[in-house]
PDB file of C-alpha atoms in Angstrom:
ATOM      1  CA  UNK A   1       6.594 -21.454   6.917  1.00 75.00           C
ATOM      2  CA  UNK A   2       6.074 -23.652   4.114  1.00 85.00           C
ATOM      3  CA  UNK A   3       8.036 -25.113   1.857  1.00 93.00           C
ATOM      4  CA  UNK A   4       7.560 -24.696  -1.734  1.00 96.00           C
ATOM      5  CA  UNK A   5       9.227 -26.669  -4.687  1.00 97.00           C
ATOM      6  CA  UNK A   6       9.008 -25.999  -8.345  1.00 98.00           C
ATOM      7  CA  UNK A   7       9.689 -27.622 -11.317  1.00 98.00           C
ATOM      8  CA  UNK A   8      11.374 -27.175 -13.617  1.00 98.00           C
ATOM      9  CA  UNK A   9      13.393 -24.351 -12.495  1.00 97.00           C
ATOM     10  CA  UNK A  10      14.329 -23.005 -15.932  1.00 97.00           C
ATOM     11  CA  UNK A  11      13.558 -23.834 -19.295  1.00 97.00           C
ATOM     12  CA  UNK A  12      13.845 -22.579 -23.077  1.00 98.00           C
ATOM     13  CA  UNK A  13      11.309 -23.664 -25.356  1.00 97.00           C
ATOM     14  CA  UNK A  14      10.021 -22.879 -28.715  1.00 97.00           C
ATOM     15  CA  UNK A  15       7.204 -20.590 -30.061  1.00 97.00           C
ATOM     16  CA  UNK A  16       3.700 -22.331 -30.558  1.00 97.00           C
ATOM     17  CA  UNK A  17       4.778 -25.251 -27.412  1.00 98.00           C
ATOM     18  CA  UNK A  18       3.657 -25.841 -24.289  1.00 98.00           C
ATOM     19  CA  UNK A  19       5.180 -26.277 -20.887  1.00 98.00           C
ATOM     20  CA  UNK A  20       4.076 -27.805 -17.539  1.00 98.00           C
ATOM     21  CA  UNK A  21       5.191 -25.620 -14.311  1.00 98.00           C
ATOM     22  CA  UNK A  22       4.748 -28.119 -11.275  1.00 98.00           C
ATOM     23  CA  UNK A  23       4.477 -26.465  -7.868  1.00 98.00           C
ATOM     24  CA  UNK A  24       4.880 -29.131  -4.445  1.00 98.00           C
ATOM     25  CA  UNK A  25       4.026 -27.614  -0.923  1.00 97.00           C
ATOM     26  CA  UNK A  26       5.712 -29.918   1.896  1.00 95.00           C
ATOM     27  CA  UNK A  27       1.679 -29.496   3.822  1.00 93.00           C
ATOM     28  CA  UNK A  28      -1.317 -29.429   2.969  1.00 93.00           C
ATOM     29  CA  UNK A  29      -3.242 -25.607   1.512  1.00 92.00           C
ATOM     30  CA  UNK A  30      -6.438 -24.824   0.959  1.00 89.00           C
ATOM     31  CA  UNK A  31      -5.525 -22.088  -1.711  1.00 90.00           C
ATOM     32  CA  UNK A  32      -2.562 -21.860  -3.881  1.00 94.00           C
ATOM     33  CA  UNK A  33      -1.761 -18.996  -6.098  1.00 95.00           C
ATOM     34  CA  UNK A  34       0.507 -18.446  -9.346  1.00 97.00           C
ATOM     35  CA  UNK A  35       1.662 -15.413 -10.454  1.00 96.00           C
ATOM     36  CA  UNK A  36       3.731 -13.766 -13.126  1.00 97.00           C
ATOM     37  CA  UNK A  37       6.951 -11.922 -13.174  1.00 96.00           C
ATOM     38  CA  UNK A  38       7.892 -10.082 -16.427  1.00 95.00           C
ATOM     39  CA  UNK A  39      11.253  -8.751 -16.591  1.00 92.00           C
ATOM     40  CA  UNK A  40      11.784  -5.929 -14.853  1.00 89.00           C
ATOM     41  CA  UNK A  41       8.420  -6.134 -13.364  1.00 91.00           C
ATOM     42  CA  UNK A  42       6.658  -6.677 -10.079  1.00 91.00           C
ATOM     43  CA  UNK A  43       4.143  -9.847 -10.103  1.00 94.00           C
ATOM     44  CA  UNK A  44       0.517  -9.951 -11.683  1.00 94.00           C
ATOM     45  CA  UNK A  45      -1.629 -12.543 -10.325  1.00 94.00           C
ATOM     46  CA  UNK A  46      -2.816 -15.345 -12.929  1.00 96.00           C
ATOM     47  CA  UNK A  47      -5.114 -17.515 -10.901  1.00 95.00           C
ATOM     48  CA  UNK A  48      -6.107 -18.910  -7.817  1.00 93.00           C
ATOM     49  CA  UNK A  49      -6.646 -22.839  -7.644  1.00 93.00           C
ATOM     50  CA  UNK A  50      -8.423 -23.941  -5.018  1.00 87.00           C
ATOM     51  CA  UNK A  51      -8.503 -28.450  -4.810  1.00 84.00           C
ATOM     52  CA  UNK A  52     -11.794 -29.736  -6.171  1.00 81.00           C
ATOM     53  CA  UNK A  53     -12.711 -26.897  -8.201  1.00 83.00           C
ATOM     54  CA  UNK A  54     -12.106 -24.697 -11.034  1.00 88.00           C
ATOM     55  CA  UNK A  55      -9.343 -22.459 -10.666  1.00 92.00           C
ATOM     56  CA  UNK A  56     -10.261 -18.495 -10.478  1.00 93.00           C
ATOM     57  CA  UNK A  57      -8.231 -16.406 -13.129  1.00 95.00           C
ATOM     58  CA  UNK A  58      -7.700 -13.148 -13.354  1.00 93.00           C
ATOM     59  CA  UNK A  59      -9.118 -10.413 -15.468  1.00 92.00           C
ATOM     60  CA  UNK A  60      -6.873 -10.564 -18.634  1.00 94.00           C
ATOM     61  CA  UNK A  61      -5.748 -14.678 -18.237  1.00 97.00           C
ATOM     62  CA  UNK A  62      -7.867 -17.277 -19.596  1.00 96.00           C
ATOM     63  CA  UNK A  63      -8.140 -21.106 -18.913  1.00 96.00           C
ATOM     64  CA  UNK A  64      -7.260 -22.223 -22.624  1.00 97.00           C
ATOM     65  CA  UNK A  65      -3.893 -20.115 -22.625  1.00 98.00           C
ATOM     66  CA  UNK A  66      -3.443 -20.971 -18.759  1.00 98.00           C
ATOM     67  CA  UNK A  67      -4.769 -24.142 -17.425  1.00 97.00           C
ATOM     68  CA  UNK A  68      -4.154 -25.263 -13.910  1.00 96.00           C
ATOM     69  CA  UNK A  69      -4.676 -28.497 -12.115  1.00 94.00           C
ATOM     70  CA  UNK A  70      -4.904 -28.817  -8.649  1.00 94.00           C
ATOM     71  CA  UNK A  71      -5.625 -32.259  -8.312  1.00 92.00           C
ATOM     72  CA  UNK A  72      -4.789 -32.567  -4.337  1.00 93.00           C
ATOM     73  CA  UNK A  73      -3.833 -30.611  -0.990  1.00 94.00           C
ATOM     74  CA  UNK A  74      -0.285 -30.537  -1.692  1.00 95.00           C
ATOM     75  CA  UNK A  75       0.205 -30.065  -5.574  1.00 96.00           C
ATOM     76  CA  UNK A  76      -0.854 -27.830  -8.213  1.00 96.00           C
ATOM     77  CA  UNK A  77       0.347 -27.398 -12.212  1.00 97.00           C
ATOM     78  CA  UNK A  78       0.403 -24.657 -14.767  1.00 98.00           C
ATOM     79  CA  UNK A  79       0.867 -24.993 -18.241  1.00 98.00           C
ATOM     80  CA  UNK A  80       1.499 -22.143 -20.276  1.00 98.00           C
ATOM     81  CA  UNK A  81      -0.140 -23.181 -23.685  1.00 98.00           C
ATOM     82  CA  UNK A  82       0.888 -22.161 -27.077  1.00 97.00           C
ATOM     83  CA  UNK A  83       3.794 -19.969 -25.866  1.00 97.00           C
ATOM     84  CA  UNK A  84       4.904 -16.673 -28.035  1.00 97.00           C
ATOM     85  CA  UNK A  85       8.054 -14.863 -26.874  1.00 97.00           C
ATOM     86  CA  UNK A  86       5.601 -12.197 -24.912  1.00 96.00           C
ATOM     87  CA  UNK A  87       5.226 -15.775 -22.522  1.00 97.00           C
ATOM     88  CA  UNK A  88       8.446 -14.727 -21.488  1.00 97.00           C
ATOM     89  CA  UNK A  89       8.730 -14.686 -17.442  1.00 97.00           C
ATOM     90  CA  UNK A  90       9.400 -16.060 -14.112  1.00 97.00           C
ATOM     91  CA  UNK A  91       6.511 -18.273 -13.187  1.00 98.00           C
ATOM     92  CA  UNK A  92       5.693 -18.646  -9.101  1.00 97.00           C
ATOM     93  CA  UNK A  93       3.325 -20.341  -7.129  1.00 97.00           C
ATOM     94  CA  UNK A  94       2.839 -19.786  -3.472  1.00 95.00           C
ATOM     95  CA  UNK A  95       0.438 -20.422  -0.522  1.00 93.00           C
ATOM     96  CA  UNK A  96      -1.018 -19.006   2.690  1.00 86.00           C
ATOM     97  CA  UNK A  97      -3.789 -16.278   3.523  1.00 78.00           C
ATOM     98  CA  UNK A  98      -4.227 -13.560   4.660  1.00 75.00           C
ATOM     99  CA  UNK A  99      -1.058 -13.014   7.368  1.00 79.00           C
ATOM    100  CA  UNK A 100       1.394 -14.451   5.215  1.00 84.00           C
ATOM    101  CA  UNK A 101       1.840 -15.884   2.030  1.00 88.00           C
ATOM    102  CA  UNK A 102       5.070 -17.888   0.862  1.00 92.00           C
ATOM    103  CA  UNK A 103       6.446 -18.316  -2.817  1.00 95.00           C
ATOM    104  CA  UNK A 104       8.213 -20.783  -4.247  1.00 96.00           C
ATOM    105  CA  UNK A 105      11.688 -20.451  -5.934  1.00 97.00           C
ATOM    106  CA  UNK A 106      10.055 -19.811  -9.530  1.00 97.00           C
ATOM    107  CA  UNK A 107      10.335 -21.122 -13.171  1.00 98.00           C
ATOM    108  CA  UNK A 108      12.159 -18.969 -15.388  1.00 97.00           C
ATOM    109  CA  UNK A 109      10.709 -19.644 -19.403  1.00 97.00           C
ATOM    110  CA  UNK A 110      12.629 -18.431 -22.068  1.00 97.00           C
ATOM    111  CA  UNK A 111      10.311 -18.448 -25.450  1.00 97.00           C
ATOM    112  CA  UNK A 112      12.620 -18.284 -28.516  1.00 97.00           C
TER     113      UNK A 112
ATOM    114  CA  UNK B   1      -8.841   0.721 -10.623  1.00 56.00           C
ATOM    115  CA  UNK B   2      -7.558  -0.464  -7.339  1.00 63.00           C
ATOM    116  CA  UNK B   3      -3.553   0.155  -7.153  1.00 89.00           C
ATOM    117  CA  UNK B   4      -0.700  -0.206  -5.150  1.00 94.00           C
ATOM    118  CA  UNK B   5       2.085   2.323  -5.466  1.00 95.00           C
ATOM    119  CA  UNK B   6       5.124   2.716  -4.921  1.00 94.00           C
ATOM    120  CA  UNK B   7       8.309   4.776  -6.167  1.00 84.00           C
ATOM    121  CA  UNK B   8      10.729   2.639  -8.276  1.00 78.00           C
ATOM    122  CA  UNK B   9      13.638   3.998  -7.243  1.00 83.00           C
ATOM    123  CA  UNK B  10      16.394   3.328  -7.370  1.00 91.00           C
ATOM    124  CA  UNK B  11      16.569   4.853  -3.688  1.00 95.00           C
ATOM    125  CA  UNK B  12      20.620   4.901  -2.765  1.00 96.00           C
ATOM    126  CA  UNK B  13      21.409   4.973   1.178  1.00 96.00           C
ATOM    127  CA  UNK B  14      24.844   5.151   3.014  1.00 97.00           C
ATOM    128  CA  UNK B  15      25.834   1.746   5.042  1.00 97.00           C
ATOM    129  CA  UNK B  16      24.415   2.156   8.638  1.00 97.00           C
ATOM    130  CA  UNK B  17      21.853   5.089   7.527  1.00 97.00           C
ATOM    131  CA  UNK B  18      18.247   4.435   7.761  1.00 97.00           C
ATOM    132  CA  UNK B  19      16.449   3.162   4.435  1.00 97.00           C
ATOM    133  CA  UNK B  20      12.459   4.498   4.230  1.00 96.00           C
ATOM    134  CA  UNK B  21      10.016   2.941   1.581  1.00 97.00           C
ATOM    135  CA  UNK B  22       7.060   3.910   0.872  1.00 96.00           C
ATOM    136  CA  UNK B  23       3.851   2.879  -0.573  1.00 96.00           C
ATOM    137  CA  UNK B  24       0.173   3.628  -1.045  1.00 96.00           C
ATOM    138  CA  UNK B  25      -2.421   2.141  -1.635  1.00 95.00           C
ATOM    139  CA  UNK B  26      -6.638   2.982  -3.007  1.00 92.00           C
ATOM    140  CA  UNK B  27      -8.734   0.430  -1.814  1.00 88.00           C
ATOM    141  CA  UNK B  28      -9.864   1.584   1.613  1.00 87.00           C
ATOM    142  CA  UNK B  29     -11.118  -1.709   2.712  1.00 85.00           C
ATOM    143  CA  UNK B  30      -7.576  -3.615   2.169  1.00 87.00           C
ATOM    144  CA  UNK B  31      -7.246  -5.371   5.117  1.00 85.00           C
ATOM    145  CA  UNK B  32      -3.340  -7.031   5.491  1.00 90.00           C
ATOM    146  CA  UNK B  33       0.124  -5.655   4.510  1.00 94.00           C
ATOM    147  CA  UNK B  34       2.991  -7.004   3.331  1.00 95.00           C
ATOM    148  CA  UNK B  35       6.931  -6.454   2.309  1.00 97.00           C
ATOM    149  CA  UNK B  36       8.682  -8.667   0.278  1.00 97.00           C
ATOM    150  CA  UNK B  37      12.319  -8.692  -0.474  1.00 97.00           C
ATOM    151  CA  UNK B  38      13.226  -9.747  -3.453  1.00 96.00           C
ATOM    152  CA  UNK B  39      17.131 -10.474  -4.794  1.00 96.00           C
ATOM    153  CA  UNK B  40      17.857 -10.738  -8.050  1.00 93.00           C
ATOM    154  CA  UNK B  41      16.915 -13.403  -9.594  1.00 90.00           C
ATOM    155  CA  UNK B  42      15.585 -15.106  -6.545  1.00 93.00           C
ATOM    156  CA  UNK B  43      11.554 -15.473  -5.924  1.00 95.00           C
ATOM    157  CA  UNK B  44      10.190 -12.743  -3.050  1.00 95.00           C
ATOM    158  CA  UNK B  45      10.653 -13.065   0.456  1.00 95.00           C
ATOM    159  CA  UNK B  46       8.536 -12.630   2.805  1.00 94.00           C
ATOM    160  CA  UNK B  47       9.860  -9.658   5.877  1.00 94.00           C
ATOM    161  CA  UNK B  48       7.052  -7.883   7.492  1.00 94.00           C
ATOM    162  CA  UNK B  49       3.327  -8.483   7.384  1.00 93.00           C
ATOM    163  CA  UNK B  50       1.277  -5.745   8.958  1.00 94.00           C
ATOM    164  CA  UNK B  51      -2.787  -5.521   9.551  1.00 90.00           C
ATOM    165  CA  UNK B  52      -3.291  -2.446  12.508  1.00 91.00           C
ATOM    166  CA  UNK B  53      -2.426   1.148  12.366  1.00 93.00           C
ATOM    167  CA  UNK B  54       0.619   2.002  13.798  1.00 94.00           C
ATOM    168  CA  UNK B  55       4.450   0.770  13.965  1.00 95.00           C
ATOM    169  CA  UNK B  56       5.309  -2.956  13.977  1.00 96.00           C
ATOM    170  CA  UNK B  57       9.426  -4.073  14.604  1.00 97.00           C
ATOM    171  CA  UNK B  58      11.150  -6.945  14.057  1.00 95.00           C
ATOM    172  CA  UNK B  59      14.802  -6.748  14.365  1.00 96.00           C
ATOM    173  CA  UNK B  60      16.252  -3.982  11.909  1.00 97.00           C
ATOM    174  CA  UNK B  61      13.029  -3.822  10.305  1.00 98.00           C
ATOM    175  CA  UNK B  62       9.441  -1.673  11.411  1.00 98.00           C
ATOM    176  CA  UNK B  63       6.563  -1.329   8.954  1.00 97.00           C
ATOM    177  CA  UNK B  64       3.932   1.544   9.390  1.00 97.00           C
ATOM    178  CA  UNK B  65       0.212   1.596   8.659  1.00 96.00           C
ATOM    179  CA  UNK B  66      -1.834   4.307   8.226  1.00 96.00           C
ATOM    180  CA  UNK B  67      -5.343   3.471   7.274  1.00 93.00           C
ATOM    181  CA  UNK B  68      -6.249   6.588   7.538  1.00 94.00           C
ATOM    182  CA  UNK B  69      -3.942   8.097   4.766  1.00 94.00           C
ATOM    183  CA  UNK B  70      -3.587   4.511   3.004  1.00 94.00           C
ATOM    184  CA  UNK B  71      -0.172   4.500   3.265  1.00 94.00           C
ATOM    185  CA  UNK B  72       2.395   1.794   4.339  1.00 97.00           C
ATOM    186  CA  UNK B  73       5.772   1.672   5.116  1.00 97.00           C
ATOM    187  CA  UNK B  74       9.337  -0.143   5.435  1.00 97.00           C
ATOM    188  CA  UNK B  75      12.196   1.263   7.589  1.00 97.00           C
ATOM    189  CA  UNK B  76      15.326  -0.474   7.618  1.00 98.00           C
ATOM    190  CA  UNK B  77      17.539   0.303  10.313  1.00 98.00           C
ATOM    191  CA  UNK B  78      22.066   0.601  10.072  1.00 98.00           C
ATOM    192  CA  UNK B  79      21.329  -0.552   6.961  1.00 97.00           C
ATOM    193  CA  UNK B  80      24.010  -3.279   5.389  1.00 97.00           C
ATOM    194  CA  UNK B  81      24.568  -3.827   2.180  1.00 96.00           C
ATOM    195  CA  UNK B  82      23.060  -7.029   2.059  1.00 96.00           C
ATOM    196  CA  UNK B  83      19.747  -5.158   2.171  1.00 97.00           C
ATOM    197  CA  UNK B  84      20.558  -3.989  -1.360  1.00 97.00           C
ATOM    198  CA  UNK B  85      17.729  -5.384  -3.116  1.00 97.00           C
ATOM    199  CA  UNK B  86      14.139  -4.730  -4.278  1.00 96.00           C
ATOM    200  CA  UNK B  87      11.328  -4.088  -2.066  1.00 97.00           C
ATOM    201  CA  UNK B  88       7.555  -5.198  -2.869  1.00 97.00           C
ATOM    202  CA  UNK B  89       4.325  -3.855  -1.129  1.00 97.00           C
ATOM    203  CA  UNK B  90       1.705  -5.810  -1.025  1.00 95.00           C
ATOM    204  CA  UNK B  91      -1.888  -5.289  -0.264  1.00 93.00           C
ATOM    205  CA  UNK B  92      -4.396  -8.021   0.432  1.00 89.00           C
ATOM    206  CA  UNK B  93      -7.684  -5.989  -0.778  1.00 77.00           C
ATOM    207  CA  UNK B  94     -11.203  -6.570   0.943  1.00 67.00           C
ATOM    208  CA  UNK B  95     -12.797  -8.702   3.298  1.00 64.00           C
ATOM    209  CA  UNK B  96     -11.977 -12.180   3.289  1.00 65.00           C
ATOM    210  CA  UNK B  97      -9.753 -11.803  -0.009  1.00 66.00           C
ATOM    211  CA  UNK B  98      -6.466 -13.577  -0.309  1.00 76.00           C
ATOM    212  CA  UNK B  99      -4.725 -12.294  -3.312  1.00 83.00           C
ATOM    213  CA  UNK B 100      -2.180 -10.466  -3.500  1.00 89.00           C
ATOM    214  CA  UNK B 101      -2.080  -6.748  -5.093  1.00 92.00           C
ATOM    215  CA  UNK B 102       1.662  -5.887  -5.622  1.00 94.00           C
ATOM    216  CA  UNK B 103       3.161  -2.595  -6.169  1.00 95.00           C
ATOM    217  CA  UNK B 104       6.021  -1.810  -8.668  1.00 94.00           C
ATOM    218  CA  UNK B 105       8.688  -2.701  -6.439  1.00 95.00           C
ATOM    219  CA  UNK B 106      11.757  -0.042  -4.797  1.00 96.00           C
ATOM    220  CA  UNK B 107      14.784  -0.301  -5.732  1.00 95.00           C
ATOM    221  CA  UNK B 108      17.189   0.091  -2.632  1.00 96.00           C
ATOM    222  CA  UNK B 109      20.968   0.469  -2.725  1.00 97.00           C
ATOM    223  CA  UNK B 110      23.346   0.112  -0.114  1.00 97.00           C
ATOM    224  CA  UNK B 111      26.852   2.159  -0.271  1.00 94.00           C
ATOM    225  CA  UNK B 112      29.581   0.898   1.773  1.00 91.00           C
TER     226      UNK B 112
END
């Protein structure tokens, strides 16, 4: 299985900032996926990145309030722009198709 | 609107009984099935991954597909309390797709 390192793992930042969620696989993916966890809730797909190309949100997540890089085989970002306190979450990536699928350990953001 | 279901618990099972989650699913062309276990506060793991009709084991653990009735599920056998935890179904939906569809998540409890 892969493994899957995020950064940072935690973090508490203000209303109105932004923050940078980096996710490292230790291989190379075609296809790398972040989701959100609300508390107390199961996970809602944000986007797909794919390297080379746009990423490929889902309905309800746009590019200017979610942009992702995915700038090689191995490494993707999320920034969560603006935040409000509704930004509130756990934050995963994870990789693989359609047998399995691995996520990382998640960034928990706390918007005061 | 294409959904994954599942109860949310909490479902509470004597140490060493058998533990049965369910979940069900409406796309009929979903293709791959999955259960994640997820501890609190810890990112899901992934346990069983399932794609034909019919039982699959490993170890304590046997998932069931049933195409037919779009249902899926978990059986955990002389259960432990270390199983306490929640359990995610997952549906990857259509040909070629790799996204993830999660259901709510199941609650399970363990009593020693």
């Amino acid at each position: 299985s892969a493994v899957i390192s995020q950064k940072p793992s935690r973090d508490i930042c203000q209303r109105g900032t932004s923050l940078t969620i980096q996710c490292q696989v230790d291989s190379q993916v075609t296809m790398m996926f972040w989701y959100r966890q609300q508390p107390g809730q199961s996970l809602t797909l944000i986007a797909t990145a794919n390297q080379g190309s746009e990423a490929t949100y889902e309905s309800g997540f746009v590019i200017d309030k979610f942009p992702i890089s995915r700038p090689n085989l191995t490494f993707s970002t999320l920034t969560v722009s603006n935040m409000s306190p509704e930004d509130s979450s756990i934050y995963l990536c994870s990789v693989g198709g359609a047998e399995t699928q691995y996520f990382g350990p998640g960034t928990r953001l706390l918007v005061l | 609107q294409k959904e994954v279901e599942q109860n949310s618990g909490p479902l509470s099972v004597p140490e060493g009984a058998i533990a049965s989650l369910n979940c069900t699913y409406s796309d009929r062309g979903s293709q791959s099935f999955f259960w994640y276990r997820q501890y609190s506060g810890k990112s899901p793991e992934l346990i069983m991954f399932i794609y034909s009709n019919g039982d699959k084991e490993d170890g304590r653990f046997t998932a069931q597909l049933n195409k037919a009735s779009q249902y899926v599920s978990l059986l955990i056998r002389d259960s432990q309390p270390s199983d306490s935890a929640t359990y995610l179904c997952a549906v990857i939906e259509g040909q070629g797709a790799q996204k993830l569809v999660f259901g709510q998540g199941t609650r399970l409890t363990i009593n020693p």
